[in-house]
Amino acid sequence: MQPPAIEAGFLDYLRNVGALDEAAHGRAVAALMSTPHAADTVLLELGLIGEEQLTEHAGSYLNMDVVANPAPDEVAATAASHAEFLARNRLIIAEEDDATVTIVTARPFDLNSIRALAYAVDKHPVVKCASRGKIEALFQHGSEPDSVDGSTDASSSLLIGDDVERLRDAARDAPTVRLLNRIVIAAIDQRASDIHLEPMEDRLRVRYRVDGHLQPVETLPKQVEAGLVSRVKILSRLDIAEKRLPQDGRMRLPIRGQDVDFRVATAPVVHGENIVLRILDRSQVPLDLQALGFRNHDREAIIRLMNSPHGLVLVTGPTGSGKSTTLYSMLAASDSKERKIFSIEDPVERRVDGVSQIQVQPQIGLDFGPVLRSVLRQDPDVIMVGEMRDKETIQTAVRAALTGHLVLSTLHTNSAASAITRLVDMGIDRYLISSCFKAVLSQRLVRKLCTTCHGKNSKTAQGCSVCSGTGYLGRTVAYEFLHVNEDIRRAILKGDSETAIENEAVRGGMVRFSDFAGMLVESGITSLDEVARVSAAP
């Protein structure tokens, strides 16, 4: 099967302007030759290009005007008399007079439907194009999605057979597929960490968590809910018939030529099933301690710790404070060529080269404690334990730290010094803590002031289109780093209070969290309101 010359030419055009690399161009050409789909559908469904970018390039290539915000002409006679045809082919009548009809399409290469409509109304067509997401949003209000079929999980190195199967799947359930893709792509473009699909009595609310804050995005008609939930469940290999119990899974979607992983959690609520998608693609978060916001001398001290032959290092803070990313960065700073490194996680959120990562599965008895005991028989040098939840895990970790292993883990505490108290409360003897404890890092994530809408010396959030009116863009770490020296070891053995241990650490050079956060405010990186909000976090 040879692709139409105009579509093959469009793929060459995209390659020439740099919108497609050679590999993506080859995949698109092969898929176009093997399926009946148009070039724009192939590119979008394989995740090789974004909607807005595709629309702009298609408009330039086909010499069509691009409509940023398409709106139908509510009184157009053609729209009323051919409503079913327009909905099926995703065409909008924007203007109409006695001689011409202006048609806005999301499928600029589907010329047959445009010619058929022009012939039926006997008027000259003026064709414009708009992105599929914007056209689809107009039709979603009041349209019933098709039933959902199965889907194929794919990787970034797909063979042509996998590409064709994905396109067939997309054709079977195009509206729901496009809707989910649009929601996901928009979330990634806005740097969201989580997508919340929240069923209400008469609508489905979509919210994104950006820089730690939930932001409302849109509300969808109630009738799209069943199809969207089923689609997510199928991609995540969950039981679509089970609506009474929470379920957890993972799914993968191709986004602009790259596969993005998601952790999926469902929960039954009054008006349906609440779904949270955690975006596990952290390609924009470098595993580099300096890029995360750690000062040079602290970063150097952490790297020296990672080269220690044994000991216990803890990272503490509330949920969502970036503990896992810090641990990953610490592992990345360790020499994996010379050392055997294991991590035990729930879940494995990011792959780290050179680290043997293990996913715990409590439902089959594969929890942190048993896995840690098993890993100790694998001759490890460094072990990362995602979370020390119980006394058994902590005791095993302490024994490992005392017997020639470097152990990294996390605790939920409010300060660095309180981590010591927490270990004592969980049954660990003080002499063991003083013997194995190397350091504890207590951290929070604070939002950074948007550099576009506030001046160099401004210390308050303003708000602009770049930061979606919030005044903040991105986050950095605020922390206190307690390095256990001999004075602190003696204080632990004596049973000194948290305050006494903290004061000893400050005398040894530790900067308290409050003082570090104050420096961020003074330097214009964040605001006083943001520091107050984060400091009040449990």
Coordinates of C-alpha atoms in Angstrom, one line a residue:
M1 CA 0.0 0.0 0.0
Q2 CA 1.4 3.3 -1.0
P3 CA 0.5 6.4 1.1
P4 CA -1.1 9.4 -0.7
A5 CA 1.6 11.7 -2.2
I6 CA 0.3 14.7 -0.2
E7 CA 0.6 12.8 3.1
A8 CA 4.0 11.3 2.3
G9 CA 5.0 14.8 1.4
F10 CA 3.8 16.1 4.7
L11 CA 5.9 13.6 6.6
D12 CA 9.0 14.7 4.6
Y13 CA 8.1 18.3 5.3
L14 CA 8.0 17.6 9.1
R15 CA 11.4 15.9 8.9
N16 CA 12.9 18.8 6.9
V17 CA 11.7 21.4 9.5
G18 CA 12.9 19.3 12.4
A19 CA 9.5 18.3 13.8
L20 CA 10.4 14.6 13.2
D21 CA 13.7 12.8 13.5
E22 CA 14.7 10.0 11.2
A23 CA 13.4 7.3 13.4
A24 CA 10.0 8.9 14.0
H25 CA 9.7 9.6 10.2
G26 CA 10.4 6.0 9.4
R27 CA 7.8 4.8 11.9
A28 CA 5.2 7.2 10.5
V29 CA 5.9 6.2 6.9
A30 CA 5.7 2.5 7.7
A31 CA 2.5 2.9 9.6
L32 CA 1.0 5.0 6.9
M33 CA 1.8 2.3 4.3
S34 CA 0.2 -0.4 6.4
T35 CA -3.0 1.2 7.6
P36 CA -5.9 3.2 6.1
H37 CA -5.3 6.1 8.6
A38 CA -4.4 9.6 7.5
A39 CA -1.0 11.1 8.3
D40 CA -2.3 13.3 11.1
T41 CA -4.0 10.3 12.8
V42 CA -0.8 8.2 12.5
L43 CA 1.3 10.9 14.0
L44 CA -1.0 11.6 17.0
E45 CA -1.9 8.1 17.9
L46 CA 1.7 7.0 17.8
G47 CA 2.6 10.0 20.0
L48 CA 5.2 11.3 17.5
I49 CA 4.1 14.9 17.7
G50 CA 1.8 17.2 19.8
E51 CA -1.6 18.3 18.7
E52 CA -0.8 22.0 18.6
Q53 CA 2.5 21.5 16.8
L54 CA 0.8 19.2 14.3
T55 CA -2.0 21.7 13.6
E56 CA 0.5 24.5 13.0
H57 CA 2.6 22.5 10.6
A58 CA -0.5 21.1 8.8
G59 CA -1.8 24.6 8.3
S60 CA 1.5 25.8 6.8
Y61 CA 1.9 22.7 4.6
L62 CA -1.7 22.8 3.3
N63 CA -1.9 26.6 3.2
M64 CA -4.9 26.6 5.6
D65 CA -5.6 29.2 8.3
V66 CA -5.3 27.8 11.9
V67 CA -8.1 28.6 14.2
A68 CA -7.0 29.0 17.8
N69 CA -10.4 28.9 19.4
P70 CA -13.0 27.3 17.0
A71 CA -16.6 28.2 17.6
P72 CA -19.6 27.0 15.6
D73 CA -22.1 29.3 13.9
E74 CA -25.2 28.4 15.9
V75 CA -27.6 29.7 13.2
A76 CA -25.9 28.1 10.1
A77 CA -28.4 26.1 8.1
T78 CA -25.8 23.6 7.1
A79 CA -24.9 22.9 10.7
A80 CA -28.6 22.2 11.6
S81 CA -29.4 20.0 8.6
H82 CA -26.1 18.0 8.6
A83 CA -25.5 17.8 12.3
E84 CA -24.9 14.0 12.3
F85 CA -22.5 14.1 9.4
L86 CA -20.5 17.0 11.0
A87 CA -20.3 15.2 14.4
R88 CA -19.2 11.9 12.8
N89 CA -16.4 13.6 10.8
R90 CA -15.6 16.2 13.5
L91 CA -16.3 19.2 11.3
I92 CA -17.5 22.6 12.4
I93 CA -19.4 25.2 10.4
A94 CA -17.8 28.5 11.5
E95 CA -19.5 30.8 8.9
E96 CA -21.9 30.5 6.1
D97 CA -23.4 32.8 3.4
D98 CA -25.1 32.3 0.1
A99 CA -22.0 31.3 -1.8
T100 CA -19.5 29.9 0.7
V101 CA -19.3 27.7 3.8
T102 CA -16.4 28.0 6.2
I103 CA -15.5 24.6 7.6
V104 CA -13.1 24.1 10.5
T105 CA -11.6 20.6 10.7
A106 CA -9.3 18.7 13.0
R107 CA -8.6 16.3 10.2
P108 CA -7.0 18.4 7.5
F109 CA -6.1 15.4 5.3
D110 CA -9.7 14.1 5.3
L111 CA -10.6 15.9 2.1
N112 CA -13.3 13.5 1.1
S113 CA -15.7 14.5 3.9
I114 CA -15.1 18.2 3.2
R115 CA -15.8 17.7 -0.6
A116 CA -18.9 15.6 0.2
L117 CA -20.3 18.3 2.5
A118 CA -19.6 21.1 0.0
Y119 CA -21.3 19.1 -2.8
A120 CA -24.3 18.4 -0.6
V121 CA -24.9 22.1 0.2
D122 CA -23.7 23.3 -3.2
K123 CA -21.4 26.0 -1.8
H124 CA -17.7 26.8 -2.1
P125 CA -15.8 25.4 1.0
V126 CA -13.3 27.6 2.8
V127 CA -11.3 25.1 4.9
K128 CA -9.5 26.0 8.1
C129 CA -8.0 23.7 10.7
A130 CA -7.8 23.5 14.5
S131 CA -6.3 21.1 17.0
R132 CA -8.2 17.9 17.7
G133 CA -8.4 18.5 21.4
K134 CA -10.3 21.8 20.9
I135 CA -12.6 20.4 18.2
E136 CA -13.3 17.3 20.4
A137 CA -14.1 19.5 23.4
L138 CA -16.9 21.1 21.4
F139 CA -18.4 17.7 20.5
Q140 CA -17.9 16.1 23.9
H141 CA -20.7 18.2 25.4
G142 CA -23.7 16.1 24.6
S143 CA -22.0 13.2 22.8
E144 CA -21.9 9.6 24.0
P145 CA -18.5 7.9 23.7
D146 CA -18.2 4.7 21.9
S147 CA -17.6 1.5 23.9
V148 CA -14.0 0.8 25.0
D149 CA -12.0 -2.0 23.6
G150 CA -8.7 -3.4 24.6
S151 CA -5.4 -1.6 24.2
T152 CA -1.8 -2.6 23.5
D153 CA 0.9 -1.5 25.9
A154 CA 3.9 -0.4 23.8
S155 CA 7.5 0.7 24.2
S156 CA 9.4 3.5 22.5
S157 CA 11.2 0.9 20.3
L158 CA 8.0 -0.4 18.7
L159 CA 8.0 -2.6 15.6
I160 CA 5.6 -1.7 12.8
G161 CA 3.2 -4.5 13.9
D162 CA 2.8 -2.9 17.3
D163 CA 2.2 0.5 15.7
V164 CA -0.5 -0.9 13.4
E165 CA -2.3 -2.6 16.3
R166 CA -2.3 0.6 18.3
L167 CA -3.8 2.4 15.4
R168 CA -6.5 -0.2 15.0
D169 CA -7.3 0.1 18.7
A170 CA -7.5 3.9 18.3
A171 CA -9.9 3.5 15.5
R172 CA -12.2 1.3 17.5
D173 CA -12.6 3.9 20.3
A174 CA -11.4 7.2 18.9
P175 CA -13.3 9.7 21.1
T176 CA -12.3 8.2 24.4
V177 CA -8.7 7.6 23.3
R178 CA -8.4 11.2 22.2
L179 CA -9.9 12.5 25.3
L180 CA -7.5 10.6 27.6
N181 CA -4.6 11.5 25.5
R182 CA -5.6 15.2 25.6
I183 CA -5.9 15.2 29.4
V184 CA -2.5 13.5 29.8
I185 CA -0.6 15.7 27.3
A186 CA -2.0 18.8 28.9
A187 CA -0.9 17.6 32.3
I188 CA 2.6 16.9 31.1
D189 CA 2.7 20.3 29.4
Q190 CA 1.7 22.0 32.7
R191 CA 4.4 20.0 34.6
A192 CA 1.8 18.2 36.7
S193 CA 2.8 15.4 39.0
D194 CA -0.7 13.9 39.3
I195 CA -4.0 13.8 37.4
H196 CA -7.2 13.6 39.4
L197 CA -10.4 12.4 37.7
E198 CA -13.1 13.1 40.2
P199 CA -16.7 12.0 39.6
M200 CA -19.4 14.4 40.8
E201 CA -23.2 14.0 40.7
D202 CA -23.6 15.5 37.3
R203 CA -20.1 15.9 35.9
L204 CA -16.5 14.6 35.9
R205 CA -14.0 17.1 37.4
V206 CA -10.4 17.1 36.1
R207 CA -7.6 18.6 38.3
Y208 CA -3.8 18.6 38.1
R209 CA -1.3 18.8 40.9
V210 CA 1.3 21.3 39.9
D211 CA 4.2 22.2 42.2
G212 CA 2.4 20.5 45.0
H213 CA -0.9 22.4 44.5
L214 CA -4.2 21.0 43.0
Q215 CA -5.4 23.2 40.2
P216 CA -8.9 22.8 38.6
V217 CA -8.6 22.2 34.8
E218 CA -12.0 21.4 33.4
T219 CA -15.2 19.6 33.9
L220 CA -16.5 17.0 31.5
P221 CA -20.0 15.7 30.9
K222 CA -21.1 12.8 33.1
Q223 CA -21.6 10.6 30.1
V224 CA -17.9 10.4 29.2
E225 CA -17.0 9.1 32.7
A226 CA -17.7 5.4 32.1
G227 CA -15.7 5.2 28.9
L228 CA -12.8 7.2 30.4
V229 CA -12.6 5.1 33.6
S230 CA -12.8 1.9 31.6
R231 CA -10.1 3.0 29.2
V232 CA -7.7 3.8 32.1
K233 CA -8.5 0.4 33.8
I234 CA -7.8 -1.5 30.6
L235 CA -4.5 0.2 30.0
S236 CA -3.6 -0.4 33.6
R237 CA -4.7 -4.1 33.5
L238 CA -7.2 -3.6 36.2
D239 CA -10.6 -5.4 36.6
I240 CA -13.1 -3.1 34.8
A241 CA -16.0 -5.0 36.4
E242 CA -14.8 -4.3 39.9
K243 CA -16.3 -1.0 41.1
R244 CA -16.6 -1.7 44.8
L245 CA -12.9 -2.1 45.8
P246 CA -9.9 0.2 45.4
Q247 CA -7.4 -1.0 42.7
D248 CA -3.8 -0.1 42.0
G249 CA -2.0 -0.6 38.7
R250 CA 0.4 0.9 36.1
M251 CA 0.0 2.0 32.6
R252 CA 2.2 3.4 29.8
L253 CA 1.2 5.9 27.1
P254 CA 3.2 7.2 24.1
I255 CA 3.6 10.9 24.4
R256 CA 5.3 12.7 21.5
G257 CA 7.5 9.7 20.7
Q258 CA 8.4 8.9 24.3
D259 CA 6.7 6.4 26.5
V260 CA 5.5 7.8 29.8
D261 CA 4.7 5.6 32.8
F262 CA 1.8 6.2 35.2
R263 CA 0.9 4.8 38.6
V264 CA -2.9 4.4 38.7
A265 CA -5.0 4.2 41.8
T266 CA -8.8 3.9 41.8
A267 CA -11.2 4.3 44.8
P268 CA -15.0 3.9 45.0
V269 CA -16.7 7.1 45.9
V270 CA -20.4 8.1 46.2
H271 CA -20.8 9.2 42.5
G272 CA -18.5 6.7 40.8
E273 CA -14.8 5.8 40.9
N274 CA -12.1 8.4 41.7
I275 CA -8.9 7.9 39.7
V276 CA -5.5 9.4 40.4
L277 CA -2.8 9.1 37.8
R278 CA 0.7 9.7 39.2
I279 CA 3.0 10.7 36.3
L280 CA 6.2 8.7 36.7
D281 CA 8.1 10.4 33.8
R282 CA 10.5 12.5 35.7
S283 CA 12.7 13.4 32.7
Q284 CA 12.5 17.0 33.6
V285 CA 13.7 16.3 37.2
P286 CA 17.5 15.7 36.9
L287 CA 19.1 13.3 39.4
D288 CA 21.6 15.8 40.4
L289 CA 21.9 17.2 44.0
Q290 CA 23.1 20.6 42.9
A291 CA 20.2 21.0 40.4
L292 CA 17.7 20.0 43.1
G293 CA 18.9 23.0 45.3
F294 CA 21.6 21.5 47.6
R295 CA 24.5 23.8 48.4
N296 CA 27.9 22.8 47.2
H297 CA 29.5 21.9 50.6
D298 CA 26.4 19.9 51.6
R299 CA 26.4 18.1 48.2
E300 CA 30.1 17.3 48.7
A301 CA 29.4 15.9 52.2
I302 CA 26.6 13.7 50.8
I303 CA 28.8 12.4 48.1
R304 CA 31.4 11.5 50.7
L305 CA 28.7 9.7 52.7
M306 CA 27.8 7.7 49.6
N307 CA 31.4 6.5 49.4
S308 CA 31.3 5.3 53.0
P309 CA 31.6 1.5 53.4
H310 CA 28.8 1.3 56.0
G311 CA 26.3 3.3 58.1
L312 CA 22.7 4.5 58.1
V313 CA 21.6 7.7 56.2
L314 CA 18.0 8.9 56.5
V315 CA 16.0 11.4 54.5
T316 CA 13.0 12.7 56.4
G317 CA 10.0 15.0 55.6
P318 CA 6.3 14.8 55.0
T319 CA 4.6 13.1 52.0
G320 CA 5.4 14.9 48.8
S321 CA 8.6 16.5 50.1
G322 CA 10.8 15.0 47.4
K323 CA 12.5 12.3 49.6
S324 CA 12.5 9.7 46.8
T325 CA 14.0 12.1 44.3
T326 CA 16.8 13.0 46.8
L327 CA 17.4 9.3 47.4
Y328 CA 17.6 8.6 43.7
S329 CA 20.0 11.4 43.3
M330 CA 22.2 10.1 46.1
L331 CA 22.2 6.6 44.4
A332 CA 23.1 8.3 41.1
A333 CA 26.1 9.9 42.8
S334 CA 27.4 6.6 44.0
D335 CA 29.8 4.6 41.9
S336 CA 27.7 1.7 40.6
K337 CA 30.7 0.3 38.6
E338 CA 32.6 -0.6 41.8
R339 CA 29.7 -1.3 44.1
K340 CA 26.6 -3.5 44.2
I341 CA 23.5 -1.3 44.8
F342 CA 20.0 -2.5 45.6
S343 CA 16.8 -0.6 46.1
I344 CA 13.6 -1.8 47.7
E345 CA 10.7 0.4 46.8
D346 CA 6.9 0.7 46.8
P347 CA 6.5 1.4 44.0
V348 CA 9.6 1.7 41.7
E349 CA 8.9 5.3 40.5
R350 CA 12.1 5.8 38.4
R351 CA 14.6 3.6 36.9
V352 CA 18.2 4.3 37.9
D353 CA 21.0 2.9 35.8
G354 CA 23.3 0.5 37.6
V355 CA 20.8 -0.1 40.5
S356 CA 19.1 -3.4 41.0
Q357 CA 15.5 -2.2 41.9
I358 CA 13.0 -4.4 43.6
Q359 CA 9.2 -3.7 43.8
V360 CA 7.6 -4.9 47.1
Q361 CA 4.3 -6.8 46.9
P362 CA 2.8 -7.0 50.4
Q363 CA -0.2 -9.0 49.1
I364 CA 2.0 -12.0 48.5
G365 CA 4.2 -11.5 51.5
L366 CA 7.0 -9.6 49.7
D367 CA 7.3 -6.7 52.1
F368 CA 10.2 -4.5 53.0
G369 CA 11.4 -6.7 55.9
P370 CA 11.5 -10.0 54.0
V371 CA 13.0 -8.4 50.9
L372 CA 15.7 -6.7 52.9
R373 CA 16.7 -10.0 54.5
S374 CA 16.9 -11.6 51.1
V375 CA 18.9 -8.7 49.6
L376 CA 21.5 -9.1 52.4
R377 CA 22.3 -12.5 50.9
Q378 CA 23.0 -10.9 47.5
D379 CA 26.4 -9.4 48.7
P380 CA 25.3 -5.8 48.4
D381 CA 27.4 -2.7 49.1
V382 CA 24.6 -0.1 49.2
I383 CA 20.9 -0.7 50.0
M384 CA 18.1 1.8 49.6
V385 CA 14.9 1.0 51.6
G386 CA 12.0 3.1 50.3
E387 CA 10.4 3.4 53.7
M388 CA 11.0 2.0 57.1
R389 CA 7.5 1.3 58.2
D390 CA 7.8 -1.2 61.0
K391 CA 10.2 -2.3 63.8
E392 CA 11.3 -5.4 61.9
T393 CA 12.5 -3.4 58.9
I394 CA 14.3 -0.8 61.0
Q395 CA 16.0 -3.5 63.1
T396 CA 17.2 -5.3 59.9
A397 CA 18.4 -2.1 58.4
V398 CA 20.3 -1.1 61.5
R399 CA 22.0 -4.6 61.6
A400 CA 22.9 -4.2 57.9
A401 CA 24.4 -0.8 58.6
L402 CA 26.5 -2.3 61.5
T403 CA 27.8 -5.2 59.4
G404 CA 29.4 -3.5 56.5
H405 CA 26.6 -2.1 54.4
L406 CA 25.6 1.5 53.6
V407 CA 21.8 1.8 54.1
L408 CA 19.6 4.7 52.9
S409 CA 16.0 5.1 53.8
T410 CA 13.2 7.6 54.7
L411 CA 11.2 8.5 57.8
H412 CA 8.2 10.8 58.3
T413 CA 9.6 13.3 60.8
N414 CA 9.4 17.1 61.1
S415 CA 13.1 17.8 61.8
A416 CA 16.5 16.1 61.4
A417 CA 16.9 15.7 65.2
S418 CA 13.5 14.1 65.7
A419 CA 14.6 11.2 63.4
I420 CA 16.7 10.0 66.3
T421 CA 13.8 10.2 68.7
R422 CA 11.6 8.3 66.2
L423 CA 14.1 5.4 66.0
V424 CA 14.3 5.2 69.8
D425 CA 10.5 5.2 70.0
M426 CA 10.4 2.3 67.5
G427 CA 12.6 0.2 69.7
I428 CA 16.1 0.7 68.5
D429 CA 18.7 1.0 71.4
R430 CA 20.6 4.3 71.6
Y431 CA 24.0 2.6 71.5
L432 CA 23.0 1.0 68.2
I433 CA 21.8 4.3 66.8
S434 CA 25.0 6.1 67.9
S435 CA 27.1 3.3 66.3
C436 CA 25.6 3.2 62.9
F437 CA 24.0 6.6 62.3
K438 CA 25.9 8.7 59.7
A439 CA 23.5 11.6 58.8
V440 CA 19.9 12.7 58.5
L441 CA 18.6 15.1 55.9
S442 CA 15.2 16.7 56.7
Q443 CA 13.6 18.5 53.7
R444 CA 10.6 20.3 52.2
L445 CA 9.8 21.4 48.7
V446 CA 9.1 25.2 48.3
R447 CA 7.7 26.8 45.2
K448 CA 10.0 29.2 43.3
L449 CA 8.8 32.6 42.4
C450 CA 8.1 32.9 38.7
T451 CA 11.0 34.8 37.1
T452 CA 8.8 36.2 34.4
C453 CA 6.4 38.2 36.5
H454 CA 8.4 39.4 39.5
G455 CA 11.4 41.7 39.6
K456 CA 14.8 40.7 40.6
N457 CA 14.4 42.2 44.1
S458 CA 10.7 41.2 44.5
K459 CA 9.9 38.8 47.3
T460 CA 6.2 38.3 46.6
A461 CA 4.3 36.3 44.0
Q462 CA 2.7 38.3 41.2
G463 CA 1.1 36.0 38.6
C464 CA 1.3 35.9 34.8
S465 CA 0.4 33.6 31.8
V466 CA 3.6 31.7 32.1
C467 CA 2.9 30.5 35.7
S468 CA -0.9 30.3 35.1
G469 CA -1.5 33.2 37.4
T470 CA 0.0 31.6 40.5
G471 CA 3.2 33.6 40.7
Y472 CA 5.3 30.4 41.1
L473 CA 7.0 28.2 38.6
G474 CA 8.9 25.1 39.7
R475 CA 10.2 24.0 43.1
T476 CA 13.4 23.8 45.0
V477 CA 14.5 22.1 48.2
A478 CA 14.7 23.7 51.6
Y479 CA 16.5 21.4 54.1
E480 CA 18.6 20.9 57.2
F481 CA 21.5 18.5 57.1
L482 CA 22.5 16.9 60.4
H483 CA 25.9 15.2 60.1
V484 CA 26.5 12.9 63.1
N485 CA 29.8 13.8 64.7
E486 CA 31.4 12.5 67.9
D487 CA 29.6 15.2 70.0
I488 CA 26.2 14.1 68.6
R489 CA 27.0 10.5 69.2
R490 CA 27.7 11.2 72.8
A491 CA 24.5 13.2 73.1
I492 CA 22.5 10.3 71.6
L493 CA 24.1 7.8 74.1
K494 CA 23.4 10.1 77.1
G495 CA 19.7 10.4 76.0
D496 CA 19.8 14.1 75.4
S497 CA 16.6 15.7 74.1
E498 CA 15.8 16.7 70.5
T499 CA 16.5 20.3 71.3
A500 CA 19.9 19.5 72.8
I501 CA 20.9 17.3 69.8
E502 CA 19.7 20.0 67.4
N503 CA 21.7 22.7 69.2
E504 CA 24.8 20.5 69.1
A505 CA 24.3 20.0 65.4
V506 CA 24.0 23.8 64.9
R507 CA 27.3 24.2 66.7
G508 CA 28.8 21.7 64.3
G509 CA 27.7 23.7 61.3
M510 CA 24.1 22.6 60.6
V511 CA 21.8 25.4 59.2
R512 CA 18.3 25.0 60.6
F513 CA 15.4 24.6 58.2
S514 CA 13.9 28.0 59.2
D515 CA 17.2 29.8 58.6
F516 CA 17.8 28.0 55.2
A517 CA 14.2 29.0 54.1
G518 CA 14.9 32.6 55.2
M519 CA 17.9 32.7 52.9
L520 CA 15.8 31.5 50.0
V521 CA 13.4 34.4 50.7
E522 CA 16.2 36.9 51.0
S523 CA 17.7 35.8 47.7
G524 CA 14.3 36.2 45.9
I525 CA 13.9 32.5 45.1
T526 CA 10.7 32.0 47.1
S527 CA 8.3 34.1 49.1
L528 CA 7.6 34.4 52.8
D529 CA 4.1 33.2 52.4
E530 CA 5.4 30.0 50.7
V531 CA 7.9 29.4 53.5
A532 CA 5.1 29.9 56.1
R533 CA 2.9 27.4 54.3
V534 CA 5.6 24.7 54.0
S535 CA 6.8 25.2 57.5
A536 CA 3.3 24.5 58.8
A537 CA 3.2 21.2 57.0
P538 CA 2.9 18.2 59.3

